[in-house]
PDB file of C-alpha atoms in Angstrom:
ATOM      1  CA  UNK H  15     159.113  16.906 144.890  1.00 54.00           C
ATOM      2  CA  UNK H  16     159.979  16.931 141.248  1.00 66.00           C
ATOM      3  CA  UNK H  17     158.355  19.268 139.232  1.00 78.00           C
ATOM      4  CA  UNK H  18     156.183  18.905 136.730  1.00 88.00           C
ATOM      5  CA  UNK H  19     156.341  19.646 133.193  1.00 93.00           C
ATOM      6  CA  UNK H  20     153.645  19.826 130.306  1.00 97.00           C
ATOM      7  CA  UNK H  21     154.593  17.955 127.651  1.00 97.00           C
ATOM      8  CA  UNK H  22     153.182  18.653 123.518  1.00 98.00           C
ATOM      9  CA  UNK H  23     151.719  15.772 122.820  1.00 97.00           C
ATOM     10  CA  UNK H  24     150.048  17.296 119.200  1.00 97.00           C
ATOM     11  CA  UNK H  25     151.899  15.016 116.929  1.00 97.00           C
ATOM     12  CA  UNK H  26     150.254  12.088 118.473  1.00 96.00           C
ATOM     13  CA  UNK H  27     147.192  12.695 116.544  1.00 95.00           C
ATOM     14  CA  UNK H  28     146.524  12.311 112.469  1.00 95.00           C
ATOM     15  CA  UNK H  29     145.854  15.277 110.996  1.00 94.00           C
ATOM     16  CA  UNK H  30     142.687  14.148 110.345  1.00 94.00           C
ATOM     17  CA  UNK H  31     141.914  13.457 113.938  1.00 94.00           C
ATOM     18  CA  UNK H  32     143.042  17.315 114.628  1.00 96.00           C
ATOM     19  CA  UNK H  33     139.624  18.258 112.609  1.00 93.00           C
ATOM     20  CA  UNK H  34     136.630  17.862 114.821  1.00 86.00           C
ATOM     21  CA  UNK H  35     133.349  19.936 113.631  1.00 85.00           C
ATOM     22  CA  UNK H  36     134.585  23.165 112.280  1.00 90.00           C
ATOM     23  CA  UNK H  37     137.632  23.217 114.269  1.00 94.00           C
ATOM     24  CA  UNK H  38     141.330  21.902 113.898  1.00 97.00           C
ATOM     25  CA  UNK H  39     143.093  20.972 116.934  1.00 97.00           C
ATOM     26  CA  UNK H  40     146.480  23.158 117.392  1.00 97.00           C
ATOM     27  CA  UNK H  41     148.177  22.094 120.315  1.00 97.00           C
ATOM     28  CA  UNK H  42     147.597  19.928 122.637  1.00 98.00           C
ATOM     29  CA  UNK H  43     149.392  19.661 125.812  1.00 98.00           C
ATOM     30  CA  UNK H  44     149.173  17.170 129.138  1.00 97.00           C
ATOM     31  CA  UNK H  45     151.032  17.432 132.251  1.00 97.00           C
ATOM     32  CA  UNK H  46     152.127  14.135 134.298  1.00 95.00           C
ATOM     33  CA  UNK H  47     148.941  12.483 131.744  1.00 93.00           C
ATOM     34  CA  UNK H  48     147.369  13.948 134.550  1.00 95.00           C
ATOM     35  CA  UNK H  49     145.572  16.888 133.140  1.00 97.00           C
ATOM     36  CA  UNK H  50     145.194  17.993 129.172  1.00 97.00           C
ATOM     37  CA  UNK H  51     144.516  21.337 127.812  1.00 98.00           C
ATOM     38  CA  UNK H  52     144.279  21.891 124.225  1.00 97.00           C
ATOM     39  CA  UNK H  53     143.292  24.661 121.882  1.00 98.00           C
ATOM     40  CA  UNK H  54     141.330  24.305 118.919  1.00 97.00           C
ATOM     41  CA  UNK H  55     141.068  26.987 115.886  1.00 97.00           C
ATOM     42  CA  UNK H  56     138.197  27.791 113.369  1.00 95.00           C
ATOM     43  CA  UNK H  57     137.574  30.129 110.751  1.00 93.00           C
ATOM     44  CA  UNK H  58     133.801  30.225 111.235  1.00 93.00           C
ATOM     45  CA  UNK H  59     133.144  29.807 115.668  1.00 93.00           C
ATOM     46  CA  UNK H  60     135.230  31.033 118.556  1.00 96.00           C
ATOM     47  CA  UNK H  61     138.335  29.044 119.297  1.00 97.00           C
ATOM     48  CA  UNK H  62     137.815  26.582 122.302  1.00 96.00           C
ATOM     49  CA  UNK H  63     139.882  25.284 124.793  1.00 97.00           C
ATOM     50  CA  UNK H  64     139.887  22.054 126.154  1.00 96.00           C
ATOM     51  CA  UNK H  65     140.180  20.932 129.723  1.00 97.00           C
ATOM     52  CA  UNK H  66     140.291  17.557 131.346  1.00 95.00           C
ATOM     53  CA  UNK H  67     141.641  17.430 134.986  1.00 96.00           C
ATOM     54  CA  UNK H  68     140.159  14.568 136.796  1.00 93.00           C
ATOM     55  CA  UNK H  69     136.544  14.880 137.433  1.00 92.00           C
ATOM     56  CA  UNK H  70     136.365  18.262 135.448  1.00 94.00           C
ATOM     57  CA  UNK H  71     135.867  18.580 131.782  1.00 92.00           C
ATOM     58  CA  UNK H  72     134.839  21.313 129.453  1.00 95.00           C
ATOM     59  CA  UNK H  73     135.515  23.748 126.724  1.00 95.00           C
ATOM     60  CA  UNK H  74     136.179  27.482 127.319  1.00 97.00           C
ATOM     61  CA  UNK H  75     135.502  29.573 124.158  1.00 96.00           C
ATOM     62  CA  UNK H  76     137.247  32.238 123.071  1.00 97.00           C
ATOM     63  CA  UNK H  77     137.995  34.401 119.957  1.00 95.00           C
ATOM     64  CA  UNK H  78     141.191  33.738 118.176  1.00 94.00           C
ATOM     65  CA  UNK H  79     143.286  37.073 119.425  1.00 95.00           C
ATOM     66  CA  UNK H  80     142.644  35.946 123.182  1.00 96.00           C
ATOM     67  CA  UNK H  81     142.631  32.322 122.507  1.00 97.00           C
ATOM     68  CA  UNK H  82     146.797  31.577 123.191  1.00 97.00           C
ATOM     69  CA  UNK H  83     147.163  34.328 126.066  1.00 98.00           C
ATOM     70  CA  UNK H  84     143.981  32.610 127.534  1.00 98.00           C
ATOM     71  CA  UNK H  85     145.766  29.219 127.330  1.00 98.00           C
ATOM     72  CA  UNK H  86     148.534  29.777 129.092  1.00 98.00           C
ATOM     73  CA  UNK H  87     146.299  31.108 131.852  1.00 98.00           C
ATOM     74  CA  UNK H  88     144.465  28.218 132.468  1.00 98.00           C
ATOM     75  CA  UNK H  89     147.710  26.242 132.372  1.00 98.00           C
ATOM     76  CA  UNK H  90     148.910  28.466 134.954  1.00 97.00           C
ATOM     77  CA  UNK H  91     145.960  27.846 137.433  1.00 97.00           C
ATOM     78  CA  UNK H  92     145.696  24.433 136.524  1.00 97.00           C
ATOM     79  CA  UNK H  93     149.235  23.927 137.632  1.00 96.00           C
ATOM     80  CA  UNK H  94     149.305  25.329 140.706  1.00 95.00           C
ATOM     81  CA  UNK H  95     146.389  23.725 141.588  1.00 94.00           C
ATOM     82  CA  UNK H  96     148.174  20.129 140.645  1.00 94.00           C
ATOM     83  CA  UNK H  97     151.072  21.123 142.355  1.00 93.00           C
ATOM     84  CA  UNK H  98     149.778  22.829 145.498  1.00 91.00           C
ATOM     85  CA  UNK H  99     147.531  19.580 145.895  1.00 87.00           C
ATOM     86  CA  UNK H 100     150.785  17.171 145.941  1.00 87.00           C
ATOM     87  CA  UNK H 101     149.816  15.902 142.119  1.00 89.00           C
ATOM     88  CA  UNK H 102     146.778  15.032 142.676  1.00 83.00           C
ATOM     89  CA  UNK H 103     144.784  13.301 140.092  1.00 85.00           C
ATOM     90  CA  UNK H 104     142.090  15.821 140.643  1.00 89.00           C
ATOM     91  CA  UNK H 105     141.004  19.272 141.679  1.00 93.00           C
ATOM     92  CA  UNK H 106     138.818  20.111 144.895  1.00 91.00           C
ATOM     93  CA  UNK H 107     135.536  20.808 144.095  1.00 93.00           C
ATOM     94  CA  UNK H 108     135.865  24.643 145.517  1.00 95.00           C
ATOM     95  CA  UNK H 109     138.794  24.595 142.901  1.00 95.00           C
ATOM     96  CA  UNK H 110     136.313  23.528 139.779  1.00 95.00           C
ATOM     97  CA  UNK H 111     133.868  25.949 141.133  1.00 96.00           C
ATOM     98  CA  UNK H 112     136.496  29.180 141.443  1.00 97.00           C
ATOM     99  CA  UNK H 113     138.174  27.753 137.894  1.00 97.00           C
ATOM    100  CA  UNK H 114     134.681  27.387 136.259  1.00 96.00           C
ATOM    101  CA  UNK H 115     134.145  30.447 137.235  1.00 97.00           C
ATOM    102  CA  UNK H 116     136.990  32.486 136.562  1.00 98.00           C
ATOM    103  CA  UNK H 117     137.392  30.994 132.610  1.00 98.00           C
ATOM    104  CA  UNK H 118     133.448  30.338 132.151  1.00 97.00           C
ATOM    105  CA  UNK H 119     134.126  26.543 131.521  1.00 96.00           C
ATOM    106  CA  UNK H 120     131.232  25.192 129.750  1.00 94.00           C
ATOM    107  CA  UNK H 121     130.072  21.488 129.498  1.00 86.00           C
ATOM    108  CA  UNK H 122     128.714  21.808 126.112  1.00 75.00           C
ATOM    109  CA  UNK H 123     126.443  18.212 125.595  1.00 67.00           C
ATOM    110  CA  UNK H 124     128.429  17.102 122.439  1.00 57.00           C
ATOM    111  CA  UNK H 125     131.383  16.525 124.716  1.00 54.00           C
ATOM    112  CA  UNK H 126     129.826  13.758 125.832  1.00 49.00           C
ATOM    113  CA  UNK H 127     127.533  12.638 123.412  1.00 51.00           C
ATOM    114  CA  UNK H 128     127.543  12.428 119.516  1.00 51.00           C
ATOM    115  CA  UNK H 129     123.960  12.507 118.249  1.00 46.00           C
ATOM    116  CA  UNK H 130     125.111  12.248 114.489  1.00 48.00           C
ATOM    117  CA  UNK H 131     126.008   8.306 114.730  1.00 45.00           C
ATOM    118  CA  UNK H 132     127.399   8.571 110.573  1.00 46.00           C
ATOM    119  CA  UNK H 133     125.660  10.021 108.034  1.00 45.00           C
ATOM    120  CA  UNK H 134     124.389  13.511 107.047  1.00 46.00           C
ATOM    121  CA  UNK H 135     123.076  15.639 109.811  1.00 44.00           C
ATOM    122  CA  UNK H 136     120.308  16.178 107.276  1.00 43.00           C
ATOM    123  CA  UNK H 137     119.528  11.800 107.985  1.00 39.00           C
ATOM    124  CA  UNK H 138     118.815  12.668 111.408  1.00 39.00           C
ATOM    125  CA  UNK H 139     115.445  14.398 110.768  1.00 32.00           C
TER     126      UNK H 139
END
């Protein structure tokens, strides 16, 4: 089996796609378009990372002198997890359990939806 490789796909976004909130997207990487991690900076909140792998989505946060080491940690696991499941298009749900665990993956509700729908956040209230 050929093995896989993760593959920078940052320069696929505008730079002003790579701002989101009070964060700018620094790298963002995906492996067979199978699973993405990416790692986003801020000067003001913890750096987050990104995960997508199938059925399991979420944002791990950590401060910005952890935040790369982290990374490649959760590449790591989510790698062998791809591989040692014959590239599978998603992880085992005792493998989103141990991995939620492990890195505290959080399904923050703005991942999913966006209450501000344009405007101010002060036109909301």
């Amino acid at each position: 089996m050929e093995k896989a490789k993760w593959r920078d796909v940052t320069s696929t976004f505008t730079e002003s796609q790579r701002y989101y909130k009070d964060t700018y997207l620094e790298i963002s990487e995906v492996l067979d378009d199978v699973i993405e991690v990416s790692i986003f900076s801020s000067n003001t909140s913890p750096y987050e990372i990104y995960v997508a792998y199938g059925k399991m989505n979420g944002i791990i946060y950590t401060n910005a002198n952890e935040g790369y080491k982290l990374r490649e940690s959760v590449k790591g696991a989510l790698f062998n997890e791809y591989m040692a499941n014959g590239k599978s298009k998603g992880p085992s749900n005792d493998f989103i359990e141990r991995f939620s665990k492990k890195f505290n993956l959080e399904y923050p509700m703005d991942l999913y939806f966006n209450f501000n729908l344009g405007g101010d956040d002060d036109d909301i209230y």
